[in-house]
Amino acid sequence: MIPDEKKPIPWGLPPLRSEVIAKQQQEEETDAAAIKVVDNEKAQQLDKAVDQQNTGAPSSKKSVDGGCYYEHGSGTDGYTALGQHGTSSGMGMSLRKRMGVFLVGIGMLSGTALYVHRCVCDPNAINPSMFSAATRNTSAGTLEAVQQLLDGGFDSSNTVAWDRLAEMTDLYGHRMTSSVAYDRSARWVVRTANGDSGMQAYTEPVFVDEWRRGHESLRLFVPTRPGGRVQIPMLGLGNSVPTPPAGVEADVVPVHSFEELARLGNQTIAGKVVLFNFPYTGYANVGRFRFQGAAEAEKYGARAVLVRTLAPDTSFELVHTGSSQRARIPAASISLADANFIERMYVRARAGVSAKHVYPRVKLTMHSQLRKHAKKSANVIIDVKGAESPEQIVLLSGHFDSWDVGVGAMDDGAGAFLAWEAARMIAQLPRRPKRSIRVVMWNNEETFQRGAKAYYKKHKDEIKNHWFAVESDSGVFDPWGLAVDADERLVGVLRSYGADLLKVLGAGNITSSNVEEPGEDIAILCRNGVPCAGFLSRNPENDAPPGTLPWETHYFRHHHANSDRIEIIDKHQLRRSAAALAAWSYLIADM
């Protein structure tokens, strides 16, 4: 329970409203007294200036000015000067008093305005008098610890999470599943985390496939260009089959949907390269073209597939890779600009206005290789033991693997290091939560979620002890809140905590898992009864809320692309999000 006014407030908890008022009154009285204390030198200068304009008067004379009586001298009646001023007139003292009264008034108005702003108008201030029942019923020790974690979000000197992420990605680069860089990065995290006080880091085995893209290229034949061809930037899609060694050369047919592909059928598609060109209407809507495009096009005799990159229309030159369903024909991604370029060539050639307008023709070469279950790799796990029920676990996670472009700082190095930093913040507290905090950095999220499946298999008998699971895999910017998949009672408690406490970091929002799924890797835990949540950030460009198209634009501009570098991540946003996740986790672990 929140302590009443007769009990001492634990360090770090916000003051009660009555204490705020009393403190404000005390500050106002102190300010009023301080204003009366006039610097002797300045006072003498003021008296001298007034005396030059008035005749001298005895120092003990009473003077009247506007009905106010002043006693000058050493008498005990009336006003006694605080300093030795020499000869002064009633007019001079009146001026000083007017200045004092004016300043006292200004001070009182300023104090009142400050109180109203802080205690009444600021919707993000923690106000214990307005706490909901759920927060009032939370122990004082829990609230004190949570206050310390929230305060940590404002500690601009703490850039540990960003510094570590930058160092790891600078040292080892991307973390493609089964790559040497992945293994080296995992060992670096374990070694570093074991140096943190109160944390135990280790790995658990995961068997993964090994896909390598090898040499790849795409040439577009344009007779009017120098050399008659244009080199088109491309990225082979993950799990794609290779082309024959000499490549695939064929005309390109652009389509905009699977329905259009089916209408054109074998007569138009057979022997061609299919280009899926579509407007970006949200990742969930257009993702099917990347994942299923090759499998759909091969039904009608296509020789290969090109997929317009899955990114907002403002990302018109970047090429993004990603996983695809393995078919018998190769699949590659090209930029928005090049997809539109190829389609314009096709439209002009069909119109037949000029002999210069030829049908687009490409040569695609991909030397990718796939070896199934080729390597024993690992999940990375970091534990912070709970004080009362250490066998019960609140799991915080992000996936550790990335694609082989960029360095995976945003997707999802930031999510994994967010979980690590939240756990580190909790481990530094003098009071541990009741339950354990476990960080899992998942392997193989980008293709088959082998890391999540291996974890579930190993801990299947302990799933009942998993109290809650959180995943961050949509970018880490300034915190927004959680997308929760849990029973209504727990959701209600979390809403109360968000509104009463997490709002100070802007992280107190709660939405349904119908708006945004908690995460690919914890889905297997969710399906087996573990309450789950996805940790969500704000779009740093437009502050749009989750579940809307503008919300995802910043993240998907750099998703699976060469631009996924450490510069996308802001060190202070990462810290604030870590503090928010730590506070959420502590509250849940102490329920």
Coordinates of C-alpha atoms in Angstrom, one line a residue:
M1 CA 0.0 0.0 0.0
I2 CA 1.1 3.6 -0.5
P3 CA 2.2 5.0 2.9
D4 CA -0.2 7.4 4.5
E5 CA 0.8 10.8 5.7
K6 CA 1.8 9.6 9.1
K7 CA 4.4 7.2 7.7
P8 CA 7.7 8.1 6.2
I9 CA 7.8 8.1 2.4
P10 CA 10.4 5.7 1.0
W11 CA 13.2 7.3 -0.9
G12 CA 12.5 7.9 -4.5
L13 CA 8.7 7.9 -4.3
P14 CA 6.8 11.0 -5.4
P15 CA 5.5 13.2 -2.6
L16 CA 1.9 13.4 -1.5
R17 CA -0.1 16.4 -2.6
S18 CA -0.3 17.7 1.0
E19 CA 3.5 17.6 1.2
V20 CA 3.8 19.5 -2.1
I21 CA 1.5 22.2 -0.8
A22 CA 3.3 22.5 2.5
K23 CA 6.7 22.7 0.7
Q24 CA 5.3 25.3 -1.7
Q25 CA 4.1 27.4 1.2
Q26 CA 7.4 27.1 3.0
E27 CA 9.2 28.1 -0.2
E28 CA 6.9 31.1 -0.6
E29 CA 7.6 32.3 3.0
T30 CA 11.3 31.9 2.5
D31 CA 11.2 33.8 -0.8
A32 CA 9.2 36.7 0.8
A33 CA 11.8 36.9 3.6
A34 CA 14.7 36.8 1.2
I35 CA 13.2 39.7 -0.9
K36 CA 13.3 41.9 2.2
V37 CA 17.0 41.4 2.6
V38 CA 18.4 44.2 0.4
D39 CA 22.0 44.4 -0.4
N40 CA 23.6 47.2 1.8
E41 CA 25.6 48.7 -0.9
K42 CA 22.7 49.0 -3.3
A43 CA 20.4 50.3 -0.6
Q44 CA 22.9 53.0 0.3
Q45 CA 23.1 54.0 -3.4
L46 CA 19.3 54.2 -3.6
D47 CA 19.1 56.4 -0.4
K48 CA 21.8 58.7 -1.7
A49 CA 20.0 59.2 -5.0
V50 CA 16.8 60.0 -3.2
D51 CA 18.4 62.3 -0.7
Q52 CA 19.9 64.4 -3.5
Q53 CA 16.4 65.3 -4.5
N54 CA 15.0 65.9 -1.0
T55 CA 15.9 68.0 2.0
G56 CA 17.4 66.1 4.9
A57 CA 15.2 65.0 7.8
P58 CA 15.9 63.7 11.3
S59 CA 16.5 59.9 11.3
S60 CA 13.9 59.3 14.0
K61 CA 11.1 61.3 12.2
K62 CA 7.9 59.6 11.4
S63 CA 6.7 60.3 7.9
V64 CA 3.4 59.6 6.1
D65 CA 3.1 58.3 2.6
G66 CA -0.2 57.0 1.4
G67 CA -1.3 56.2 5.0
C68 CA 1.8 54.0 5.7
Y69 CA 3.9 54.9 8.7
Y70 CA 7.7 54.3 8.8
E71 CA 9.9 54.6 11.9
H72 CA 13.5 55.5 11.1
G73 CA 16.1 54.9 13.8
S74 CA 16.7 52.4 16.6
G75 CA 13.3 52.4 18.2
T76 CA 11.4 49.1 18.7
D77 CA 8.1 50.4 17.4
G78 CA 7.2 50.1 13.7
Y79 CA 9.6 49.4 10.9
T80 CA 13.3 49.0 11.7
A81 CA 15.8 49.1 8.8
L82 CA 17.9 45.9 8.3
G83 CA 21.0 47.9 7.5
Q84 CA 22.7 51.2 8.5
H85 CA 21.6 53.7 5.8
G86 CA 22.4 57.1 7.2
T87 CA 20.0 59.9 6.4
S88 CA 17.0 58.9 4.3
S89 CA 13.6 60.4 3.6
G90 CA 10.1 59.0 3.8
M91 CA 9.9 59.1 0.0
G92 CA 13.0 56.9 -0.4
M93 CA 11.7 54.3 2.0
S94 CA 8.4 54.3 0.2
L95 CA 10.1 53.5 -3.1
R96 CA 12.0 50.6 -1.6
K97 CA 8.9 49.2 0.0
R98 CA 7.0 49.4 -3.3
M99 CA 9.8 47.5 -5.0
G100 CA 9.8 44.9 -2.3
V101 CA 6.0 44.5 -2.4
F102 CA 6.2 44.3 -6.2
L103 CA 8.8 41.5 -6.1
V104 CA 7.0 39.6 -3.4
G105 CA 3.9 39.7 -5.6
I106 CA 5.8 38.5 -8.6
G107 CA 7.4 35.7 -6.5
M108 CA 4.0 34.6 -5.3
L109 CA 2.5 34.6 -8.8
S110 CA 5.4 32.6 -10.1
G111 CA 5.2 30.1 -7.3
T112 CA 1.5 29.6 -7.8
A113 CA 2.0 29.2 -11.6
L114 CA 4.7 26.6 -11.0
Y115 CA 2.6 24.6 -8.6
V116 CA -0.4 24.6 -10.9
H117 CA 1.8 23.5 -13.8
R118 CA 3.6 20.7 -11.9
C119 CA 0.8 19.4 -9.8
V120 CA -2.4 20.2 -11.7
C121 CA -1.7 20.8 -15.4
D122 CA 1.1 18.3 -16.2
P123 CA -0.6 15.1 -17.3
N124 CA 2.7 13.1 -17.2
A125 CA 3.6 13.9 -13.5
I126 CA 3.3 11.1 -11.1
N127 CA 0.5 12.0 -8.6
P128 CA 0.0 9.5 -5.8
S129 CA -3.3 11.1 -4.8
M130 CA -4.7 10.1 -8.2
F131 CA -3.4 6.5 -8.1
S132 CA -5.8 3.7 -9.1
A133 CA -6.6 0.9 -6.7
A134 CA -4.1 -1.5 -8.4
T135 CA -1.2 1.0 -7.9
R136 CA -2.3 1.9 -4.3
N137 CA -2.2 -1.8 -3.5
T138 CA 1.4 -2.2 -4.8
S139 CA 4.0 -2.4 -2.0
A140 CA 6.0 0.7 -1.1
G141 CA 9.2 -1.2 -1.8
T142 CA 8.1 -2.1 -5.4
L143 CA 7.1 1.5 -6.1
E144 CA 10.4 2.8 -4.7
A145 CA 12.3 0.5 -7.0
V146 CA 10.2 1.4 -10.0
Q147 CA 10.7 5.1 -9.3
Q148 CA 14.5 4.6 -9.4
L149 CA 14.2 2.7 -12.7
L150 CA 12.0 5.5 -14.2
D151 CA 14.5 8.1 -12.9
G152 CA 17.2 6.2 -14.8
G153 CA 15.5 7.0 -18.0
F154 CA 16.4 10.6 -17.5
D155 CA 20.1 9.9 -16.7
S156 CA 21.7 11.3 -19.9
S157 CA 25.1 10.0 -18.7
N158 CA 24.0 6.4 -19.2
T159 CA 24.7 5.4 -22.8
V160 CA 25.8 1.8 -21.9
A161 CA 23.4 0.0 -24.2
W162 CA 24.2 2.1 -27.2
D163 CA 27.9 2.0 -26.6
R164 CA 27.8 -1.8 -26.4
L165 CA 25.7 -2.2 -29.5
A166 CA 28.0 0.1 -31.4
E167 CA 31.1 -1.7 -30.3
M168 CA 29.7 -5.2 -31.1
T169 CA 28.5 -4.2 -34.6
D170 CA 31.7 -2.4 -35.3
L171 CA 33.8 -5.4 -34.3
Y172 CA 31.8 -8.2 -36.0
G173 CA 29.3 -6.7 -38.4
H174 CA 26.1 -8.4 -39.3
R175 CA 24.9 -11.6 -37.5
M176 CA 23.5 -13.8 -40.2
T177 CA 22.3 -17.1 -38.8
S178 CA 25.1 -19.7 -38.9
S179 CA 27.7 -17.2 -39.8
V180 CA 31.1 -16.9 -38.0
A181 CA 30.1 -13.3 -37.1
Y182 CA 27.0 -14.5 -35.3
D183 CA 29.1 -16.9 -33.1
R184 CA 31.7 -14.2 -32.3
S185 CA 29.0 -11.7 -31.4
A186 CA 27.3 -14.2 -29.1
R187 CA 30.5 -14.9 -27.3
W188 CA 31.2 -11.2 -26.9
V189 CA 27.8 -10.7 -25.3
V190 CA 28.2 -13.6 -22.9
R191 CA 31.7 -12.4 -21.9
T192 CA 30.5 -8.8 -21.4
A193 CA 27.3 -9.6 -19.6
N194 CA 29.1 -11.9 -17.1
G195 CA 31.1 -8.8 -16.1
D196 CA 27.9 -7.1 -15.0
S197 CA 27.1 -7.4 -11.4
G198 CA 24.2 -9.7 -10.5
M199 CA 23.9 -11.3 -14.0
Q200 CA 24.6 -14.8 -15.3
A201 CA 25.0 -15.2 -19.1
Y202 CA 25.3 -18.4 -21.1
T203 CA 24.2 -20.0 -24.3
E204 CA 21.8 -22.8 -25.3
P205 CA 22.3 -24.8 -28.5
V206 CA 20.2 -24.3 -31.6
F207 CA 20.6 -26.2 -34.9
V208 CA 20.2 -23.9 -37.9
D209 CA 20.3 -23.9 -41.7
E210 CA 23.1 -22.2 -43.6
W211 CA 22.0 -20.1 -46.6
R212 CA 24.7 -18.1 -48.4
R213 CA 23.8 -15.7 -51.2
G214 CA 27.1 -15.9 -53.1
H215 CA 27.7 -13.8 -56.2
E216 CA 24.6 -12.2 -57.6
S217 CA 23.8 -9.5 -60.3
L218 CA 21.0 -8.2 -62.4
R219 CA 21.3 -6.5 -65.8
L220 CA 18.6 -4.7 -67.7
F221 CA 18.9 -4.4 -71.4
V222 CA 18.3 -0.8 -72.6
P223 CA 19.6 -0.3 -76.2
T224 CA 19.6 3.4 -76.0
R225 CA 21.9 3.5 -73.0
P226 CA 25.8 3.4 -73.3
G227 CA 26.8 -0.3 -73.6
G228 CA 23.1 -1.2 -74.1
R229 CA 22.5 -2.3 -70.5
V230 CA 22.0 -0.9 -67.0
Q231 CA 23.2 -2.6 -63.9
I232 CA 20.3 -2.9 -61.4
P233 CA 21.0 -3.1 -57.7
M234 CA 19.4 -6.2 -56.3
L235 CA 19.4 -8.6 -53.3
G236 CA 18.6 -12.3 -53.5
L237 CA 15.8 -13.2 -51.2
G238 CA 16.6 -15.5 -48.3
N239 CA 16.3 -19.3 -48.9
S240 CA 16.0 -18.7 -52.7
V241 CA 17.3 -21.3 -55.1
P242 CA 20.2 -20.2 -57.3
T243 CA 19.9 -19.5 -61.0
P244 CA 21.8 -21.9 -63.4
P245 CA 25.5 -20.9 -63.4
A246 CA 25.0 -18.9 -66.6
G247 CA 22.0 -17.0 -65.2
V248 CA 18.5 -16.5 -66.4
E249 CA 17.8 -14.2 -69.3
A250 CA 14.2 -13.4 -70.2
D251 CA 11.6 -10.6 -70.8
V252 CA 9.9 -9.1 -67.8
V253 CA 6.1 -9.0 -67.2
P254 CA 5.0 -6.7 -64.4
V255 CA 2.0 -7.6 -62.3
H256 CA 0.4 -5.9 -59.3
S257 CA -1.4 -8.8 -57.5
F258 CA -1.7 -12.5 -57.3
E259 CA -5.1 -12.1 -59.0
E260 CA -3.6 -10.4 -62.0
L261 CA -0.9 -13.0 -62.2
A262 CA -3.6 -15.7 -62.4
R263 CA -5.6 -13.8 -65.0
L264 CA -2.5 -13.5 -67.3
G265 CA -1.8 -17.2 -66.8
N266 CA 0.6 -19.5 -68.6
Q267 CA 0.0 -17.8 -72.0
T268 CA 1.6 -14.6 -70.8
I269 CA 3.8 -15.7 -67.9
A270 CA 5.5 -18.9 -69.2
G271 CA 9.2 -18.3 -69.9
K272 CA 9.2 -14.8 -68.5
V273 CA 10.5 -13.1 -65.4
V274 CA 7.6 -11.8 -63.2
L275 CA 8.0 -8.5 -61.5
F276 CA 5.7 -7.9 -58.6
N277 CA 5.3 -4.1 -58.5
F278 CA 2.8 -2.8 -55.9
P279 CA 2.2 0.3 -53.7
Y280 CA 3.3 0.0 -50.1
T281 CA 0.2 -0.2 -48.1
G282 CA 1.7 -1.7 -44.9
Y283 CA 4.2 -4.5 -44.3
A284 CA 1.6 -7.0 -43.4
N285 CA -0.3 -6.3 -46.7
V286 CA 2.6 -6.5 -49.1
G287 CA 4.8 -9.1 -47.3
R288 CA 3.1 -11.9 -49.2
F289 CA 4.7 -10.9 -52.5
R290 CA 8.2 -11.4 -51.1
F291 CA 7.4 -14.6 -49.2
Q292 CA 5.1 -16.3 -51.7
G293 CA 5.9 -14.6 -55.0
A294 CA 8.2 -17.3 -56.4
A295 CA 5.9 -20.1 -55.4
E296 CA 2.9 -18.4 -57.1
A297 CA 4.7 -17.4 -60.2
E298 CA 6.2 -20.9 -60.9
K299 CA 2.6 -22.2 -61.2
Y300 CA 2.4 -20.4 -64.5
G301 CA 5.8 -21.2 -65.9
A302 CA 7.8 -18.2 -64.8
R303 CA 11.6 -18.6 -64.8
A304 CA 12.3 -16.1 -62.0
V305 CA 10.7 -13.5 -59.8
L306 CA 11.7 -9.9 -59.0
V307 CA 9.9 -8.3 -56.1
R308 CA 9.7 -4.6 -55.5
T309 CA 11.3 -3.9 -52.1
L310 CA 9.1 -4.0 -49.0
A311 CA 9.6 -0.4 -47.9
P312 CA 7.7 2.9 -47.8
D313 CA 7.5 4.8 -51.0
T314 CA 10.0 7.4 -49.6
S315 CA 12.7 4.6 -49.6
F316 CA 12.8 4.6 -53.4
E317 CA 16.4 3.7 -54.0
L318 CA 17.1 1.2 -51.2
V319 CA 16.9 -2.5 -51.7
H320 CA 15.6 -4.7 -48.9
T321 CA 16.1 -8.5 -48.5
G322 CA 14.1 -10.9 -46.4
S323 CA 12.9 -14.5 -46.2
S324 CA 11.0 -16.2 -49.0
Q325 CA 9.3 -19.5 -49.4
R326 CA 11.7 -21.7 -51.3
A327 CA 10.4 -22.5 -54.7
R328 CA 11.9 -24.0 -57.9
I329 CA 12.7 -20.6 -59.4
P330 CA 14.9 -17.9 -58.0
A331 CA 13.7 -14.7 -56.3
A332 CA 15.3 -11.3 -55.8
S333 CA 14.4 -7.9 -54.6
I334 CA 14.9 -4.6 -56.4
S335 CA 14.2 -1.0 -55.5
L336 CA 11.0 0.9 -55.9
A337 CA 12.6 3.2 -58.5
D338 CA 13.9 0.3 -60.6
A339 CA 10.6 -1.6 -60.4
N340 CA 8.8 1.5 -61.7
F341 CA 11.6 2.0 -64.4
I342 CA 11.0 -1.5 -65.7
E343 CA 7.2 -1.1 -65.7
R344 CA 7.4 2.1 -67.6
M345 CA 9.5 0.4 -70.3
Y346 CA 6.9 -2.4 -70.5
V347 CA 4.0 0.1 -70.9
R348 CA 5.7 2.1 -73.6
A349 CA 6.7 -1.0 -75.5
R350 CA 3.0 -2.2 -75.5
A351 CA 1.9 1.2 -76.8
G352 CA 4.3 0.8 -79.8
V353 CA 4.8 4.5 -80.3
S354 CA 8.5 4.2 -81.1
A355 CA 11.0 1.5 -82.1
K356 CA 13.2 2.8 -79.2
H357 CA 10.6 1.5 -76.7
V358 CA 11.5 -2.1 -76.2
Y359 CA 10.1 -4.6 -73.8
P360 CA 12.2 -4.9 -70.7
R361 CA 14.6 -7.8 -70.7
V362 CA 16.9 -8.9 -67.9
K363 CA 19.7 -11.3 -67.0
L364 CA 19.6 -12.5 -63.4
T365 CA 22.5 -14.4 -61.9
M366 CA 22.4 -15.8 -58.3
H367 CA 24.9 -18.3 -56.9
S368 CA 23.2 -18.9 -53.6
Q369 CA 23.6 -22.1 -51.5
L370 CA 21.5 -23.7 -48.8
R371 CA 22.6 -26.5 -46.4
K372 CA 19.8 -27.7 -44.0
H373 CA 20.5 -28.2 -40.3
A374 CA 24.1 -27.5 -41.2
K375 CA 25.4 -25.9 -38.0
K376 CA 25.0 -26.0 -34.2
S377 CA 24.6 -22.4 -33.1
A378 CA 23.1 -20.8 -30.0
N379 CA 20.6 -18.6 -28.2
V380 CA 22.1 -16.1 -25.8
I381 CA 20.5 -16.1 -22.3
I382 CA 21.1 -13.7 -19.3
D383 CA 19.5 -14.3 -15.9
V384 CA 18.9 -12.0 -13.0
K385 CA 17.7 -14.2 -10.1
G386 CA 14.6 -13.2 -8.2
A387 CA 14.6 -12.7 -4.4
E388 CA 11.6 -14.9 -3.4
S389 CA 10.5 -17.2 -6.3
P390 CA 13.6 -17.4 -8.6
E391 CA 12.2 -20.4 -10.5
Q392 CA 9.4 -18.1 -11.9
I393 CA 10.5 -16.1 -14.9
V394 CA 9.7 -12.8 -16.5
L395 CA 11.2 -13.2 -20.0
L396 CA 12.5 -10.1 -22.0
S397 CA 13.7 -10.7 -25.5
G398 CA 14.7 -9.6 -29.0
H399 CA 16.3 -11.6 -31.8
F400 CA 20.0 -11.7 -32.2
D401 CA 20.3 -12.8 -35.8
S402 CA 20.2 -10.4 -38.7
W403 CA 20.4 -10.4 -42.4
D404 CA 23.8 -10.1 -44.2
V405 CA 23.3 -6.5 -45.2
G406 CA 23.9 -3.6 -42.9
V407 CA 24.9 -4.6 -39.4
G408 CA 21.5 -5.4 -37.9
A409 CA 21.7 -2.5 -35.3
M410 CA 18.0 -1.7 -35.6
D411 CA 16.7 -5.2 -36.6
D412 CA 17.1 -6.5 -34.0
G413 CA 20.3 -5.7 -32.2
A414 CA 18.5 -2.8 -30.5
G415 CA 15.7 -5.0 -29.3
A416 CA 18.1 -7.6 -27.9
F417 CA 20.2 -4.9 -26.2
L418 CA 17.1 -3.2 -24.9
A419 CA 16.3 -6.4 -23.0
W420 CA 19.8 -6.7 -21.7
E421 CA 20.0 -3.1 -20.5
A422 CA 16.6 -3.4 -18.8
A423 CA 17.8 -6.4 -16.9
R424 CA 21.1 -4.7 -16.0
M425 CA 19.2 -1.7 -14.6
I426 CA 17.2 -4.1 -12.4
A427 CA 20.3 -6.0 -11.3
Q428 CA 21.8 -2.7 -10.1
L429 CA 18.9 -2.0 -7.6
P430 CA 19.4 -2.8 -3.9
R431 CA 16.1 -4.6 -3.9
R432 CA 15.6 -7.5 -6.3
P433 CA 12.1 -8.3 -7.6
K434 CA 10.4 -11.4 -6.4
R435 CA 10.7 -13.3 -9.6
S436 CA 13.7 -13.8 -11.9
I437 CA 14.3 -11.7 -15.0
R438 CA 15.5 -13.6 -18.0
V439 CA 16.9 -12.1 -21.2
V440 CA 16.8 -14.3 -24.3
M441 CA 18.5 -13.2 -27.5
W442 CA 16.8 -15.5 -30.1
N443 CA 18.6 -17.2 -33.0
N444 CA 17.1 -17.7 -36.4
E445 CA 14.1 -15.4 -36.1
E446 CA 14.6 -14.1 -39.7
T447 CA 13.8 -17.5 -41.3
F448 CA 12.4 -20.4 -39.3
Q449 CA 12.4 -19.3 -35.6
R450 CA 14.6 -22.2 -34.7
G451 CA 15.9 -20.4 -31.6
A452 CA 12.4 -20.0 -30.2
K453 CA 11.5 -23.7 -31.0
A454 CA 14.7 -24.9 -29.4
Y455 CA 14.0 -22.8 -26.2
Y456 CA 10.5 -24.2 -26.0
K457 CA 11.7 -27.8 -26.4
K458 CA 14.3 -27.4 -23.7
H459 CA 12.1 -25.6 -21.2
K460 CA 8.8 -27.2 -22.0
D461 CA 8.4 -28.6 -18.5
E462 CA 9.1 -25.1 -17.1
I463 CA 6.6 -23.1 -19.2
K464 CA 4.2 -23.0 -16.3
N465 CA 6.8 -21.0 -14.4
H466 CA 7.1 -18.4 -17.2
W467 CA 5.2 -15.6 -15.5
F468 CA 5.3 -13.2 -18.5
A469 CA 7.1 -12.8 -21.8
V470 CA 8.0 -9.6 -23.7
E471 CA 9.6 -9.2 -27.2
S472 CA 10.9 -6.1 -28.9
D473 CA 11.2 -6.4 -32.7
S474 CA 9.8 -3.3 -34.3
G475 CA 12.6 -0.8 -33.6
V476 CA 13.7 0.9 -30.4
F477 CA 13.0 4.6 -30.4
D478 CA 11.2 6.6 -27.6
P479 CA 8.9 4.2 -25.7
W480 CA 5.2 4.0 -26.3
G481 CA 3.9 1.0 -24.3
L482 CA 2.9 -2.6 -24.7
A483 CA 0.7 -4.7 -27.1
V484 CA -0.6 -7.2 -24.6
D485 CA -2.0 -10.7 -25.1
A486 CA -3.3 -11.7 -21.6
D487 CA -6.5 -12.0 -19.6
E488 CA -8.6 -8.9 -18.9
R489 CA -7.7 -8.8 -15.2
L490 CA -3.9 -8.5 -15.9
V491 CA -4.5 -6.1 -18.8
G492 CA -6.5 -3.9 -16.3
V493 CA -3.6 -3.9 -13.8
L494 CA -1.1 -3.0 -16.6
R495 CA -3.3 -0.1 -17.7
S496 CA -3.3 1.2 -14.2
Y497 CA 0.4 1.0 -13.9
G498 CA 0.8 2.7 -17.3
A499 CA -1.5 5.6 -16.4
D500 CA -0.1 6.1 -12.9
L501 CA 3.6 5.5 -13.4
L502 CA 5.0 4.7 -16.9
K503 CA 3.4 7.9 -18.3
V504 CA 6.4 9.9 -17.1
L505 CA 8.4 8.3 -19.9
G506 CA 5.5 8.4 -22.4
A507 CA 5.5 4.6 -22.1
G508 CA 2.2 3.9 -20.3
N509 CA 0.1 3.0 -23.3
I510 CA -1.5 -0.5 -23.5
T511 CA -3.1 -1.8 -26.7
S512 CA -4.4 -5.2 -27.8
S513 CA -2.4 -7.9 -29.5
N514 CA -5.0 -7.5 -32.3
V515 CA -3.4 -4.2 -33.1
E516 CA 0.2 -5.4 -33.1
E517 CA 1.3 -9.0 -32.4
P518 CA 3.7 -9.4 -29.5
G519 CA 6.4 -11.1 -31.5
E520 CA 7.4 -14.0 -33.7
D521 CA 9.7 -15.6 -31.2
I522 CA 7.5 -15.5 -28.1
A523 CA 4.4 -16.6 -30.1
I524 CA 5.1 -20.2 -29.2
L525 CA 5.0 -19.2 -25.5
C526 CA 1.8 -17.2 -26.0
R527 CA 0.1 -20.2 -27.6
N528 CA 1.0 -22.3 -24.6
G529 CA -0.6 -20.0 -22.0
V530 CA 2.2 -17.5 -21.1
P531 CA 0.9 -13.9 -20.9
C532 CA 2.8 -11.9 -23.6
A533 CA 3.4 -8.4 -24.8
G534 CA 5.3 -6.7 -27.6
F535 CA 7.3 -3.6 -26.5
L536 CA 6.4 -0.7 -28.8
S537 CA 8.2 2.5 -29.6
R538 CA 7.0 5.8 -31.2
N539 CA 7.9 6.7 -34.7
P540 CA 10.6 9.3 -34.3
E541 CA 9.6 11.0 -37.5
N542 CA 5.9 11.6 -36.8
D543 CA 5.0 10.3 -33.3
A544 CA 2.3 8.1 -35.0
P545 CA 0.7 5.5 -32.7
P546 CA 1.1 1.7 -33.4
G547 CA -1.4 0.0 -35.6
T548 CA -1.3 2.8 -38.2
L549 CA 0.5 3.0 -41.5
P550 CA 2.5 6.1 -40.6
W551 CA 3.8 4.4 -37.4
E552 CA 5.8 1.8 -39.4
T553 CA 7.4 4.0 -42.0
H554 CA 10.7 4.9 -40.2
Y555 CA 11.4 1.3 -39.2
F556 CA 10.7 -0.3 -42.6
R557 CA 12.7 2.3 -44.4
H558 CA 15.8 0.6 -43.0
H559 CA 14.5 -2.9 -42.4
H560 CA 16.7 -5.6 -44.0
A561 CA 18.7 -3.0 -45.9
N562 CA 22.3 -1.8 -46.0
S563 CA 21.2 1.3 -44.2
D564 CA 20.5 -0.7 -41.0
R565 CA 23.5 0.8 -39.1
I566 CA 24.1 2.1 -35.6
E567 CA 23.3 5.7 -36.7
I568 CA 19.6 4.8 -36.8
I569 CA 19.6 4.2 -33.1
D570 CA 19.5 7.2 -30.7
K571 CA 21.4 6.5 -27.5
H572 CA 19.0 8.4 -25.3
Q573 CA 15.9 6.9 -26.8
L574 CA 17.4 3.5 -26.3
R575 CA 18.1 4.3 -22.6
R576 CA 14.6 5.7 -22.0
S577 CA 13.1 2.6 -23.6
A578 CA 15.3 0.4 -21.4
A579 CA 14.1 2.2 -18.3
A580 CA 10.5 1.8 -19.4
L581 CA 10.9 -1.9 -20.1
A582 CA 12.8 -2.3 -16.8
A583 CA 9.9 -0.6 -14.9
W584 CA 7.2 -2.7 -16.6
S585 CA 9.2 -5.9 -15.9
Y586 CA 9.8 -5.1 -12.3
L587 CA 6.1 -4.4 -11.7
I588 CA 5.2 -7.7 -13.3
A589 CA 7.9 -9.6 -11.6
D590 CA 6.7 -8.3 -8.2
M591 CA 3.0 -9.0 -8.6

